[in-house]
Amino acid sequence: MPWWKCSNCGYVFEADKPPERCPNCGEKCTFYDVTCYTPECGFTGYDPKLVARKPNEESRF
Ligand SMILES: [Zn+2]
């Protein structure tokens, strides 16, 4: 199942698809797909590098 990160509060959670509202902060925010697709993160479910990424750095990727 994909992992998502809330762009507002940084909450990371697992879900089929991003919800309309963040389960943590309750805001309607953008959710980033932080699912791990490589062995680098140790298959913990989400990629720590993507989780650490700040929204304003997105354009670098
Ligand atoms: Zn949130």
mmCIF file with all atom_site columns, C-alpha atoms and ligand atoms in Angstrom:
data_model
loop_
_atom_site.group_PDB
_atom_site.id
_atom_site.type_symbol
_atom_site.label_atom_id
_atom_site.label_alt_id
_atom_site.label_comp_id
_atom_site.label_asym_id
_atom_site.label_entity_id
_atom_site.label_seq_id
_atom_site.pdbx_PDB_ins_code
_atom_site.Cartn_x
_atom_site.Cartn_y
_atom_site.Cartn_z
_atom_site.occupancy
_atom_site.B_iso_or_equiv
_atom_site.pdbx_formal_charge
_atom_site.auth_seq_id
_atom_site.auth_comp_id
_atom_site.auth_asym_id
_atom_site.auth_atom_id
_atom_site.pdbx_PDB_model_num
ATOM   1  C  CA . MET A 1 1  ? 0.000  0.000  0.000  1.00 0.00 ? 1  MET A CA 1
ATOM   2  C  CA . PRO A 1 2  ? 1.337  3.487  -0.769 1.00 0.00 ? 2  PRO A CA 1
ATOM   3  C  CA . TRP A 1 3  ? 2.577  5.845  1.912  1.00 0.00 ? 3  TRP A CA 1
ATOM   4  C  CA . TRP A 1 4  ? 1.661  9.508  1.985  1.00 0.00 ? 4  TRP A CA 1
ATOM   5  C  CA . LYS A 1 5  ? 3.009  12.588 3.667  1.00 0.00 ? 5  LYS A CA 1
ATOM   6  C  CA . CYS A 1 6  ? 0.877  15.571 4.528  1.00 0.00 ? 6  CYS A CA 1
ATOM   7  C  CA . SER A 1 7  ? 2.312  18.785 3.081  1.00 0.00 ? 7  SER A CA 1
ATOM   8  C  CA . ASN A 1 8  ? 0.850  20.758 5.963  1.00 0.00 ? 8  ASN A CA 1
ATOM   9  C  CA . CYS A 1 9  ? 1.921  18.921 9.117  1.00 0.00 ? 9  CYS A CA 1
ATOM   10 C  CA . GLY A 1 10 ? 4.307  16.286 7.761  1.00 0.00 ? 10 GLY A CA 1
ATOM   11 C  CA . TYR A 1 11 ? 2.248  13.357 9.017  1.00 0.00 ? 11 TYR A CA 1
ATOM   12 C  CA . VAL A 1 12 ? 3.186  10.085 7.280  1.00 0.00 ? 12 VAL A CA 1
ATOM   13 C  CA . PHE A 1 13 ? 0.644  7.320  6.891  1.00 0.00 ? 13 PHE A CA 1
ATOM   14 C  CA . GLU A 1 14 ? -0.274 4.310  4.788  1.00 0.00 ? 14 GLU A CA 1
ATOM   15 C  CA . ALA A 1 15 ? -3.398 4.381  2.625  1.00 0.00 ? 15 ALA A CA 1
ATOM   16 C  CA . ASP A 1 16 ? -4.804 3.108  -0.665 1.00 0.00 ? 16 ASP A CA 1
ATOM   17 C  CA . LYS A 1 17 ? -5.120 6.683  -1.827 1.00 0.00 ? 17 LYS A CA 1
ATOM   18 C  CA . PRO A 1 18 ? -4.693 10.039 -0.149 1.00 0.00 ? 18 PRO A CA 1
ATOM   19 C  CA . PRO A 1 19 ? -7.745 11.112 1.859  1.00 0.00 ? 19 PRO A CA 1
ATOM   20 C  CA . GLU A 1 20 ? -9.555 14.356 1.300  1.00 0.00 ? 20 GLU A CA 1
ATOM   21 C  CA . ARG A 1 21 ? -8.442 15.584 4.695  1.00 0.00 ? 21 ARG A CA 1
ATOM   22 C  CA . CYS A 1 22 ? -5.302 14.755 6.646  1.00 0.00 ? 22 CYS A CA 1
ATOM   23 C  CA . PRO A 1 23 ? -6.054 12.316 9.508  1.00 0.00 ? 23 PRO A CA 1
ATOM   24 C  CA . ASN A 1 24 ? -3.641 14.216 11.739 1.00 0.00 ? 24 ASN A CA 1
ATOM   25 C  CA . CYS A 1 25 ? -4.206 17.931 11.184 1.00 0.00 ? 25 CYS A CA 1
ATOM   26 C  CA . GLY A 1 26 ? -7.637 17.668 9.565  1.00 0.00 ? 26 GLY A CA 1
ATOM   27 C  CA . GLU A 1 27 ? -6.746 20.106 6.810  1.00 0.00 ? 27 GLU A CA 1
ATOM   28 C  CA . LYS A 1 28 ? -7.301 19.673 3.093  1.00 0.00 ? 28 LYS A CA 1
ATOM   29 C  CA . CYS A 1 29 ? -3.693 19.440 1.995  1.00 0.00 ? 29 CYS A CA 1
ATOM   30 C  CA . THR A 1 30 ? -1.506 18.065 -0.714 1.00 0.00 ? 30 THR A CA 1
ATOM   31 C  CA . PHE A 1 31 ? -0.206 14.577 -0.010 1.00 0.00 ? 31 PHE A CA 1
ATOM   32 C  CA . TYR A 1 32 ? 3.151  13.469 -1.297 1.00 0.00 ? 32 TYR A CA 1
ATOM   33 C  CA . ASP A 1 33 ? 3.767  9.873  -2.268 1.00 0.00 ? 33 ASP A CA 1
ATOM   34 C  CA . VAL A 1 34 ? 6.687  8.826  -0.048 1.00 0.00 ? 34 VAL A CA 1
ATOM   35 C  CA . THR A 1 35 ? 6.428  5.107  -0.743 1.00 0.00 ? 35 THR A CA 1
ATOM   36 C  CA . CYS A 1 36 ? 9.732  3.275  -0.878 1.00 0.00 ? 36 CYS A CA 1
ATOM   37 C  CA . TYR A 1 37 ? 10.355 1.777  -4.299 1.00 0.00 ? 37 TYR A CA 1
ATOM   38 C  CA . THR A 1 38 ? 14.027 0.964  -3.815 1.00 0.00 ? 38 THR A CA 1
ATOM   39 C  CA . PRO A 1 39 ? 15.991 -1.301 -1.429 1.00 0.00 ? 39 PRO A CA 1
ATOM   40 C  CA . GLU A 1 40 ? 17.899 1.750  -0.121 1.00 0.00 ? 40 GLU A CA 1
ATOM   41 C  CA . CYS A 1 41 ? 15.402 2.533  2.606  1.00 0.00 ? 41 CYS A CA 1
ATOM   42 C  CA . GLY A 1 42 ? 15.382 -1.042 3.890  1.00 0.00 ? 42 GLY A CA 1
ATOM   43 C  CA . PHE A 1 43 ? 11.808 -1.698 2.764  1.00 0.00 ? 43 PHE A CA 1
ATOM   44 C  CA . THR A 1 44 ? 10.353 0.046  5.776  1.00 0.00 ? 44 THR A CA 1
ATOM   45 C  CA . GLY A 1 45 ? 7.380  1.083  3.681  1.00 0.00 ? 45 GLY A CA 1
ATOM   46 C  CA . TYR A 1 46 ? 8.281  4.699  3.104  1.00 0.00 ? 46 TYR A CA 1
ATOM   47 C  CA . ASP A 1 47 ? 11.442 6.371  1.898  1.00 0.00 ? 47 ASP A CA 1
ATOM   48 C  CA . PRO A 1 48 ? 13.126 8.454  4.646  1.00 0.00 ? 48 PRO A CA 1
ATOM   49 C  CA . LYS A 1 49 ? 14.675 10.703 2.004  1.00 0.00 ? 49 LYS A CA 1
ATOM   50 C  CA . LEU A 1 50 ? 11.279 11.546 0.563  1.00 0.00 ? 50 LEU A CA 1
ATOM   51 C  CA . VAL A 1 51 ? 9.813  12.039 4.032  1.00 0.00 ? 51 VAL A CA 1
ATOM   52 C  CA . ALA A 1 52 ? 12.626 14.440 4.932  1.00 0.00 ? 52 ALA A CA 1
ATOM   53 C  CA . ARG A 1 53 ? 12.037 16.403 1.768  1.00 0.00 ? 53 ARG A CA 1
ATOM   54 C  CA . LYS A 1 54 ? 10.483 19.808 2.233  1.00 0.00 ? 54 LYS A CA 1
ATOM   55 C  CA . PRO A 1 55 ? 7.655  20.830 -0.115 1.00 0.00 ? 55 PRO A CA 1
ATOM   56 C  CA . ASN A 1 56 ? 9.588  23.856 -1.381 1.00 0.00 ? 56 ASN A CA 1
ATOM   57 C  CA . GLU A 1 57 ? 12.420 21.562 -2.472 1.00 0.00 ? 57 GLU A CA 1
ATOM   58 C  CA . GLU A 1 58 ? 10.194 19.525 -4.720 1.00 0.00 ? 58 GLU A CA 1
ATOM   59 C  CA . SER A 1 59 ? 11.283 21.296 -7.891 1.00 0.00 ? 59 SER A CA 1
ATOM   60 C  CA . ARG A 1 60 ? 14.803 19.922 -7.478 1.00 0.00 ? 60 ARG A CA 1
ATOM   61 C  CA . PHE A 1 61 ? 13.604 16.397 -8.142 1.00 0.00 ? 61 PHE A CA 1
HETATM 62 ZN ZN . ZN  B 2 .  ? -1.674 17.102 8.069  1.00 0.00 ? 1  ZN  B ZN 1
#
